[in-house]
């Protein structure tokens, strides 16, 4: 009896230890097969949880983080790794994409908030925040971390080369072999990085100013005014984004030069001010495309309102017609567009739908596919009538899109401008990429593609897939 008492006491002590370390056994839920972990809501952190689930569905972004953080494996200690945003973000995204071995049903992302606070971002877990703003906080912080990386010492910087630590590194390199490959500054741009082109043309003399480039991490699209009887589509928002606008009272150097040539005796003249036509295009399309649909509007009294209308989008997005192209010989796709001039894409200008103007839709850039709406034309691809399929091989090679994107995740906001909740639709990782999931913080369930396309999107995450191979000139790339 005494031995039985000793065994019983040992068993009780073991059970108490297990409870202290891991909690009640019944409380540890194992993740169901085919699903991904949820994220614990730390107060009002659904904005962060929904964004992390969306980013974890983009394999190119995870691969970039892996390549970017590879330099830390030998340069810094493991303790310092935890203070880096790229390392912390990679660990979370790998776990959410089932690349890390974990059976936990719910993960804690508080470590990300701690790292952001160390980078001087004041983000509270108990105040409602915006998922799109957090996206830009992450991308800008990653760029700051990239810019802090040491650069290669210039050969003409004699003072730096003569420093003892530099000389010691040179000696060690000579004795140990060749230098390790240095990462290129431009190669470290994250896959959401793109460039916009701004084109200005004088209405009077038709002189074109030099094309200006600006960077972007996401395309923030306003939703044009709705037209009765017509559904609002993602194409409408994109056409509205690149539609031309008139800019008045701009100094035209060419008009001033022409005016000066007609005046004798070298008399000075005033700068000629005319009206220019300005148009945006996409100069460099990123590998991962984040589209933000602006749902904030203002009432006549100046109070913020949320726009709840549904914007139709598709599983596949063709961006060829929005890409800036250097003037040159017409491609096969442009020649086909001229032969099929009866095919038009609805555009939005000044809140009204209609056929895009020549400035909005240059020759040879007419869309071959409608993004987010079925076309009534008999020549339109049949895959639009059946979302989720893309019979790319059924089209001639010259008609295959070059900038083809596949939907990876959708972030949805429920509520109004004062309060609400963020949820995410995302693809299941790995071989189950055709399976969609609905995620709301800790809750994860399967969803259908029909349910995804019916959602009122706030953020759309697309990733580029290769439609056809075509060499690009340096100006185009």
Coordinates of C-alpha atoms in Angstrom, one line a residue:
X1 CA 0.0 0.0 0.0
X2 CA 2.9 2.3 0.8
X3 CA 4.4 1.8 -2.7
X4 CA 1.0 2.5 -4.3
X5 CA 0.9 5.8 -2.4
X6 CA 4.4 6.8 -3.6
X7 CA 3.4 6.0 -7.2
X8 CA 0.2 7.9 -6.8
X9 CA 2.0 11.0 -5.4
X10 CA 4.6 10.9 -8.3
X11 CA 1.8 10.7 -10.9
X12 CA 0.0 13.6 -9.3
X13 CA 3.2 15.6 -9.3
X14 CA 3.8 14.8 -12.9
X15 CA 0.3 15.8 -13.9
X16 CA 0.7 19.1 -12.0
X17 CA 4.0 19.8 -13.9
X18 CA 2.3 19.2 -17.2
X19 CA -0.5 21.5 -16.3
X20 CA 1.9 24.3 -15.3
X21 CA 4.0 24.0 -18.4
X22 CA 1.3 23.4 -21.1
X23 CA -2.0 24.1 -19.5
X24 CA -5.0 21.8 -19.5
X25 CA -4.7 19.0 -22.1
X26 CA -8.2 19.6 -23.3
X27 CA -7.4 23.3 -24.0
X28 CA -4.7 22.5 -26.5
X29 CA -6.4 22.2 -29.8
X30 CA -4.7 20.6 -32.7
X31 CA -5.2 22.1 -36.1
X32 CA -7.4 20.3 -38.5
X33 CA -5.8 19.0 -41.7
X34 CA -5.9 21.4 -44.6
X35 CA -6.3 24.5 -42.5
X36 CA -3.8 27.1 -41.3
X37 CA -3.3 28.4 -37.7
X38 CA -5.4 31.3 -36.5
X39 CA -4.1 34.3 -34.7
X40 CA -4.9 35.4 -31.2
X41 CA -6.8 38.7 -30.9
X42 CA -4.8 40.8 -28.4
X43 CA -7.5 43.4 -27.9
X44 CA -8.3 45.0 -31.3
X45 CA -5.6 43.4 -33.4
X46 CA -7.9 42.0 -36.2
X47 CA -6.3 44.6 -38.5
X48 CA -2.9 42.9 -38.0
X49 CA -4.1 39.4 -38.0
X50 CA -6.0 39.8 -41.3
X51 CA -2.9 41.5 -43.0
X52 CA -0.6 38.7 -41.8
X53 CA -2.8 36.0 -43.2
X54 CA -2.9 37.9 -46.5
X55 CA 0.9 38.3 -46.7
X56 CA 1.4 34.6 -45.8
X57 CA -0.5 33.6 -48.9
X58 CA 2.2 35.3 -51.1
X59 CA 5.0 32.8 -51.6
X60 CA 7.2 35.3 -53.5
X61 CA 7.2 37.6 -50.5
X62 CA 8.2 34.8 -48.1
X63 CA 11.0 33.7 -50.5
X64 CA 12.2 37.3 -50.5
X65 CA 12.3 37.5 -46.7
X66 CA 14.2 34.2 -46.6
X67 CA 16.8 35.6 -49.0
X68 CA 16.9 38.9 -47.2
X69 CA 17.4 37.4 -43.8
X70 CA 20.1 34.9 -44.9
X71 CA 22.8 37.6 -44.3
X72 CA 21.9 37.6 -40.6
X73 CA 22.6 33.9 -40.0
X74 CA 26.3 34.5 -39.8
X75 CA 26.6 38.2 -39.1
X76 CA 24.7 38.6 -35.9
X77 CA 23.8 36.6 -32.8
X78 CA 20.5 34.8 -32.4
X79 CA 19.4 37.2 -29.7
X80 CA 19.8 40.1 -32.0
X81 CA 17.7 38.4 -34.6
X82 CA 14.6 38.8 -32.6
X83 CA 14.9 42.6 -32.8
X84 CA 14.8 42.6 -36.6
X85 CA 11.5 43.1 -38.3
X86 CA 12.4 40.9 -41.3
X87 CA 13.3 37.9 -39.1
X88 CA 10.2 38.3 -36.9
X89 CA 7.9 38.7 -39.9
X90 CA 9.4 35.7 -41.7
X91 CA 8.9 33.4 -38.7
X92 CA 5.2 34.4 -38.4
X93 CA 4.5 34.1 -42.2
X94 CA 6.3 30.7 -42.3
X95 CA 4.2 29.4 -39.5
X96 CA 1.0 30.8 -41.1
X97 CA 1.9 29.1 -44.4
X98 CA 2.6 25.8 -42.6
X99 CA 6.3 25.9 -43.4
X100 CA 7.2 25.8 -39.7
X101 CA 6.4 22.6 -37.7
X102 CA 3.6 23.6 -35.3
X103 CA 0.4 21.8 -34.3
X104 CA -1.0 24.8 -32.4
X105 CA -4.4 25.9 -33.6
X106 CA -3.8 29.6 -32.6
X107 CA -0.6 31.6 -32.7
X108 CA 0.4 34.8 -30.9
X109 CA 1.7 37.7 -33.1
X110 CA 2.5 40.1 -30.2
X111 CA 6.2 39.8 -31.1
X112 CA 5.5 41.8 -34.3
X113 CA 4.0 44.7 -32.3
X114 CA 7.0 44.7 -30.0
X115 CA 9.5 44.9 -32.9
X116 CA 7.5 47.7 -34.5
X117 CA 7.5 49.6 -31.3
X118 CA 11.3 49.2 -31.1
X119 CA 11.3 50.8 -34.6
X120 CA 9.5 53.8 -33.0
X121 CA 6.0 52.9 -34.3
X122 CA 3.4 53.6 -31.7
X123 CA 0.8 50.9 -32.4
X124 CA -1.6 50.0 -29.7
X125 CA -3.2 46.6 -29.5
X126 CA -6.4 48.0 -27.9
X127 CA -7.2 50.7 -30.5
X128 CA -8.8 50.0 -33.8
X129 CA -6.3 50.5 -36.6
X130 CA -6.3 50.1 -40.4
X131 CA -4.9 47.1 -42.2
X132 CA -3.7 49.1 -45.2
X133 CA -1.8 51.6 -43.0
X134 CA -0.1 48.7 -41.3
X135 CA 0.9 47.3 -44.7
X136 CA 2.8 50.5 -45.5
X137 CA 4.3 50.5 -42.0
X138 CA 5.7 47.1 -42.7
X139 CA 7.0 47.8 -46.2
X140 CA 8.6 51.2 -45.2
X141 CA 10.2 49.6 -42.1
X142 CA 11.6 46.8 -44.3
X143 CA 13.1 49.4 -46.6
X144 CA 14.6 51.2 -43.6
X145 CA 16.2 48.0 -42.5
X146 CA 17.5 47.4 -45.9
X147 CA 19.0 50.9 -46.1
X148 CA 20.8 50.3 -42.8
X149 CA 22.8 47.4 -44.3
X150 CA 26.5 48.2 -44.8
X151 CA 27.5 49.0 -48.3
X152 CA 30.7 47.9 -50.1
X153 CA 33.6 50.3 -49.5
X154 CA 34.4 52.3 -52.6
X155 CA 37.9 51.7 -54.0
X156 CA 38.6 55.5 -54.1
X157 CA 37.7 55.9 -50.4
X158 CA 41.3 55.7 -49.3
X159 CA 40.6 56.8 -45.7
X160 CA 38.1 54.0 -45.1
X161 CA 40.3 51.4 -46.8
X162 CA 43.2 52.3 -44.5
X163 CA 41.1 51.7 -41.3
X164 CA 42.5 48.7 -39.3
X165 CA 39.2 46.8 -39.4
X166 CA 39.1 47.0 -43.2
X167 CA 42.7 45.9 -43.5
X168 CA 42.1 43.0 -41.1
X169 CA 39.1 41.9 -43.3
X170 CA 41.2 42.1 -46.4
X171 CA 43.9 39.9 -44.8
X172 CA 41.3 37.3 -43.6
X173 CA 39.7 37.2 -47.0
X174 CA 43.1 36.5 -48.7
X175 CA 43.8 33.7 -46.3
X176 CA 40.3 32.1 -46.5
X177 CA 39.6 32.4 -50.2
X178 CA 37.4 34.5 -52.4
X179 CA 34.9 37.1 -51.1
X180 CA 31.4 36.0 -50.5
X181 CA 28.9 37.4 -53.1
X182 CA 27.6 40.8 -52.1
X183 CA 23.9 41.5 -52.4
X184 CA 22.9 44.0 -55.0
X185 CA 21.1 47.1 -53.6
X186 CA 18.4 46.9 -56.3
X187 CA 17.9 43.2 -55.9
X188 CA 16.8 43.7 -52.3
X189 CA 13.6 45.6 -53.2
X190 CA 10.7 43.7 -51.8
X191 CA 8.3 42.1 -54.3
X192 CA 5.5 44.7 -53.7
X193 CA 7.7 47.5 -55.0
X194 CA 6.6 49.0 -58.3
X195 CA 6.9 52.2 -60.2
X196 CA 4.4 54.7 -61.7
X197 CA 5.0 56.8 -64.7
X198 CA 3.6 60.3 -65.1
X199 CA 3.3 61.6 -68.7
X200 CA 2.6 65.3 -69.4
X201 CA 1.7 66.5 -72.9
X202 CA 1.1 70.2 -73.9
X203 CA -2.3 70.6 -75.6
X204 CA -1.1 73.6 -77.6
X205 CA 2.2 72.3 -79.2
X206 CA 1.8 68.6 -78.3
X207 CA 5.3 68.6 -76.8
X208 CA 5.8 65.8 -74.3
X209 CA 7.7 66.4 -71.1
X210 CA 10.2 63.8 -69.8
X211 CA 8.5 60.8 -68.2
X212 CA 8.6 60.9 -64.4
X213 CA 8.8 57.9 -62.2
X214 CA 7.4 57.4 -58.7
X215 CA 7.5 54.3 -56.5
X216 CA 4.5 52.5 -55.0
X217 CA 3.9 49.6 -52.7
X218 CA 0.2 49.3 -53.3
X219 CA -2.3 50.7 -55.8
X220 CA -4.8 52.8 -53.9
X221 CA -7.9 53.0 -56.2
X222 CA -10.8 55.3 -55.7
X223 CA -14.3 53.8 -56.5
X224 CA -15.9 55.9 -59.2
X225 CA -19.5 57.0 -59.0
X226 CA -21.8 54.2 -59.8
X227 CA -23.9 54.1 -63.0
X228 CA -27.4 52.7 -62.7
X229 CA -27.7 49.3 -64.3
X230 CA -24.0 48.7 -64.5
X231 CA -22.0 46.7 -61.9
X232 CA -18.9 48.3 -60.6
X233 CA -15.8 46.3 -61.6
X234 CA -12.1 46.4 -60.8
X235 CA -11.5 47.4 -64.4
X236 CA -13.5 50.6 -63.8
X237 CA -11.4 51.5 -60.8
X238 CA -8.1 50.8 -62.7
X239 CA -9.2 52.8 -65.8
X240 CA -10.3 55.7 -63.5
X241 CA -6.8 55.5 -61.9
X242 CA -5.0 55.9 -65.2
X243 CA -7.5 58.3 -66.9
X244 CA -6.0 61.5 -68.2
X245 CA -6.6 64.8 -66.5
X246 CA -6.1 68.4 -67.5
X247 CA -3.6 70.5 -65.6
X248 CA -4.0 74.2 -66.3
X249 CA -1.5 77.1 -66.1
X250 CA 1.7 75.1 -66.6
X251 CA 4.8 76.7 -68.1
X252 CA 5.6 75.0 -71.5
X253 CA 9.3 75.4 -72.4
X254 CA 8.6 74.4 -76.0
X255 CA 5.8 77.0 -76.5
X256 CA 8.1 79.6 -74.9
X257 CA 10.9 78.6 -77.3
X258 CA 8.6 78.8 -80.4
X259 CA 7.3 82.2 -79.3
X260 CA 10.9 83.5 -78.8
X261 CA 12.0 82.4 -82.3
X262 CA 9.3 84.6 -83.8
X263 CA 10.5 87.8 -82.1
X264 CA 13.3 89.9 -83.5
X265 CA 16.0 91.9 -81.8
X266 CA 16.3 89.2 -79.0
X267 CA 13.5 90.8 -76.9
X268 CA 12.7 88.8 -73.8
X269 CA 9.3 87.3 -73.5
X270 CA 7.3 85.8 -70.6
X271 CA 7.1 82.1 -70.1
X272 CA 4.2 80.7 -72.0
X273 CA 1.6 79.0 -69.8
X274 CA -0.7 76.4 -71.3
X275 CA -2.8 73.4 -70.4
X276 CA -1.2 70.0 -70.1
X277 CA -2.8 66.6 -70.3
X278 CA -1.4 64.3 -67.5
X279 CA -1.7 60.5 -67.4
X280 CA -0.5 57.9 -65.1
X281 CA 0.7 54.4 -66.1
X282 CA 2.4 51.5 -64.5
X283 CA 6.1 51.7 -65.4
X284 CA 7.1 48.7 -63.4
X285 CA 4.7 46.1 -62.2
X286 CA 5.7 44.2 -59.1
X287 CA 5.8 40.5 -58.5
X288 CA 3.2 40.8 -55.7
X289 CA 0.4 43.4 -56.3
X290 CA -1.5 44.9 -53.4
X291 CA -4.7 46.8 -54.5
X292 CA -6.4 49.0 -52.0
X293 CA -10.0 50.0 -52.7
X294 CA -10.7 53.3 -51.1
X295 CA -14.0 53.0 -49.2
X296 CA -13.8 56.3 -47.3
X297 CA -16.1 59.1 -48.5
X298 CA -17.3 62.3 -47.0
X299 CA -20.8 63.6 -46.6
X300 CA -21.9 67.1 -47.4
X301 CA -21.6 67.9 -43.7
X302 CA -18.0 66.7 -43.7
X303 CA -18.5 63.5 -41.8
X304 CA -16.7 60.3 -42.9
X305 CA -18.8 57.6 -44.5
X306 CA -18.0 54.1 -45.7
X307 CA -18.8 53.0 -49.2
X308 CA -20.3 49.5 -49.1
X309 CA -20.9 48.8 -52.8
X310 CA -19.5 45.6 -54.2
X311 CA -16.6 45.9 -56.7
X312 CA -16.4 42.8 -58.9
X313 CA -13.0 41.2 -59.3
X314 CA -11.8 38.0 -60.7
X315 CA -9.4 35.2 -59.8
X316 CA -7.1 36.3 -62.6
X317 CA -6.1 39.8 -63.4
X318 CA -4.6 41.0 -66.6
X319 CA -2.5 44.2 -66.3
X320 CA -1.1 44.6 -69.8
X321 CA -3.3 47.5 -70.8
X322 CA -2.2 49.5 -67.7
X323 CA 1.5 49.1 -68.4
X324 CA 3.6 52.0 -69.7
X325 CA 5.2 51.1 -73.1
X326 CA 8.0 52.9 -74.8
X327 CA 6.8 54.0 -78.3
X328 CA 8.0 51.6 -81.0
X329 CA 6.9 48.9 -83.4
X330 CA 3.5 47.5 -82.8
X331 CA 3.4 44.1 -81.2
X332 CA 1.3 41.1 -82.3
X333 CA -1.1 41.9 -79.5
X334 CA -1.6 45.5 -80.7
X335 CA -2.3 44.3 -84.3
X336 CA -4.9 41.9 -83.0
X337 CA -6.5 44.7 -81.0
X338 CA -6.9 46.8 -84.2
X339 CA -8.6 43.9 -86.0
X340 CA -11.0 43.5 -83.1
X341 CA -11.9 47.2 -82.6
X342 CA -15.4 46.4 -81.7
X343 CA -14.2 44.9 -78.4
X344 CA -14.3 47.7 -75.8
X345 CA -13.6 47.9 -72.1
X346 CA -15.8 50.1 -69.9
X347 CA -13.8 53.0 -68.5
X348 CA -14.6 55.6 -65.9
X349 CA -14.1 59.3 -66.2
X350 CA -15.6 62.0 -64.1
X351 CA -17.8 59.5 -62.4
X352 CA -19.5 58.3 -65.7
X353 CA -19.0 55.0 -67.4
X354 CA -18.3 54.7 -71.1
X355 CA -15.7 53.8 -73.7
X356 CA -12.3 55.1 -72.6
X357 CA -10.9 58.0 -74.6
X358 CA -7.8 57.8 -76.7
X359 CA -5.8 59.3 -73.8
X360 CA -7.1 56.7 -71.4
X361 CA -6.6 53.8 -73.9
X362 CA -3.8 54.3 -76.3
X363 CA -3.7 52.4 -79.6
X364 CA -2.9 48.8 -79.2
X365 CA -3.6 48.6 -75.5
X366 CA -7.2 47.5 -75.6
X367 CA -7.8 44.7 -73.1
X368 CA -8.1 41.2 -74.3
X369 CA -9.6 40.1 -71.0
X370 CA -12.1 41.7 -68.7
X371 CA -11.0 41.8 -65.1
X372 CA -14.0 41.2 -62.8
X373 CA -17.0 41.3 -65.2
X374 CA -18.3 39.1 -67.9
X375 CA -18.2 40.5 -71.4
X376 CA -21.2 40.3 -73.7
X377 CA -18.9 40.2 -76.8
X378 CA -18.8 36.8 -78.5
X379 CA -15.0 37.1 -78.9
X380 CA -14.4 37.4 -75.2
X381 CA -12.7 34.5 -73.4
X382 CA -15.1 32.0 -72.0
X383 CA -13.1 31.5 -68.7
X384 CA -14.7 34.7 -67.4
X385 CA -18.1 33.0 -67.3
X386 CA -16.5 30.4 -65.1
X387 CA -14.3 31.9 -62.4
X388 CA -11.4 29.9 -61.3
X389 CA -10.4 28.5 -64.7
X390 CA -7.8 30.0 -67.1
X391 CA -7.4 28.1 -70.4
X392 CA -4.2 29.9 -71.3
X393 CA -3.2 27.2 -73.8
X394 CA -6.4 27.8 -75.8
X395 CA -5.3 31.2 -77.0
X396 CA -2.7 32.1 -79.7
X397 CA 0.7 32.8 -78.3
X398 CA 0.5 36.5 -79.2
X399 CA -2.8 36.9 -77.4
X400 CA -1.5 35.4 -74.1
X401 CA -1.2 38.1 -71.5
X402 CA 2.3 39.1 -70.4
X403 CA 1.3 40.6 -67.0
X404 CA -1.1 38.0 -65.6
X405 CA -1.8 37.9 -61.9
X406 CA -3.6 35.3 -59.7
X407 CA -5.6 36.2 -56.7
X408 CA -4.0 35.0 -53.4
X409 CA -6.0 36.8 -50.7
X410 CA -8.8 39.2 -50.0
X411 CA -9.0 41.3 -46.8
X412 CA -12.6 42.4 -46.0
X413 CA -13.7 45.0 -43.5
X414 CA -17.1 44.6 -41.8
X415 CA -18.7 47.6 -40.1
X416 CA -18.5 51.4 -40.5
X417 CA -15.9 54.1 -40.3
X418 CA -15.9 54.2 -36.5
X419 CA -15.8 50.5 -35.7
X420 CA -15.7 47.1 -37.4
X421 CA -13.8 43.9 -37.9
X422 CA -11.3 42.6 -40.5
X423 CA -11.4 39.1 -41.9
X424 CA -9.4 37.4 -44.6
X425 CA -10.0 35.0 -47.5
X426 CA -6.8 33.3 -48.5
X427 CA -5.5 30.3 -50.4
X428 CA -4.5 27.2 -48.5
X429 CA -0.7 26.8 -48.8
X430 CA 1.2 24.2 -50.7
X431 CA -0.5 21.7 -53.0
X432 CA -3.9 22.8 -51.7
X433 CA -3.6 26.1 -53.4
X434 CA -7.0 25.7 -55.1
X435 CA -8.7 25.5 -51.7
X436 CA -9.8 28.8 -50.1
X437 CA -10.0 29.6 -46.4
X438 CA -12.0 32.1 -44.4
X439 CA -10.1 33.4 -41.3
X440 CA -11.3 35.7 -38.5
X441 CA -8.6 35.9 -35.9
X442 CA -8.7 32.4 -34.2
X443 CA -11.5 31.0 -36.4
X444 CA -10.5 29.2 -39.6
X445 CA -12.8 27.4 -42.0
X446 CA -12.9 26.4 -45.6
X447 CA -14.5 28.6 -48.2
X448 CA -15.5 28.4 -51.8
X449 CA -14.2 30.6 -54.6
X450 CA -17.7 31.8 -55.2
X451 CA -17.8 33.1 -51.6
X452 CA -14.5 34.8 -52.1
X453 CA -15.5 36.7 -55.3
X454 CA -18.7 37.8 -53.7
X455 CA -16.9 39.5 -50.8
X456 CA -16.8 43.3 -50.4
X457 CA -13.0 43.6 -50.8
X458 CA -10.9 46.2 -49.0
X459 CA -7.4 44.8 -49.9
X460 CA -6.7 42.4 -52.8
X461 CA -3.4 40.5 -53.0
X462 CA -2.4 39.2 -56.4
X463 CA 0.8 37.4 -57.4
X464 CA 2.1 37.4 -60.9
X465 CA 2.1 34.1 -62.9
X466 CA 4.0 33.7 -66.1
X467 CA 1.6 34.0 -69.1
X468 CA 4.2 34.1 -71.9
X469 CA 7.9 34.9 -72.2
X470 CA 8.8 38.1 -73.9
X471 CA 12.1 40.0 -73.8
X472 CA 11.9 43.5 -72.3
X473 CA 14.0 46.5 -73.1
X474 CA 15.6 48.2 -70.1
X475 CA 13.2 51.1 -70.3
X476 CA 10.2 48.7 -70.1
X477 CA 11.6 46.7 -67.2

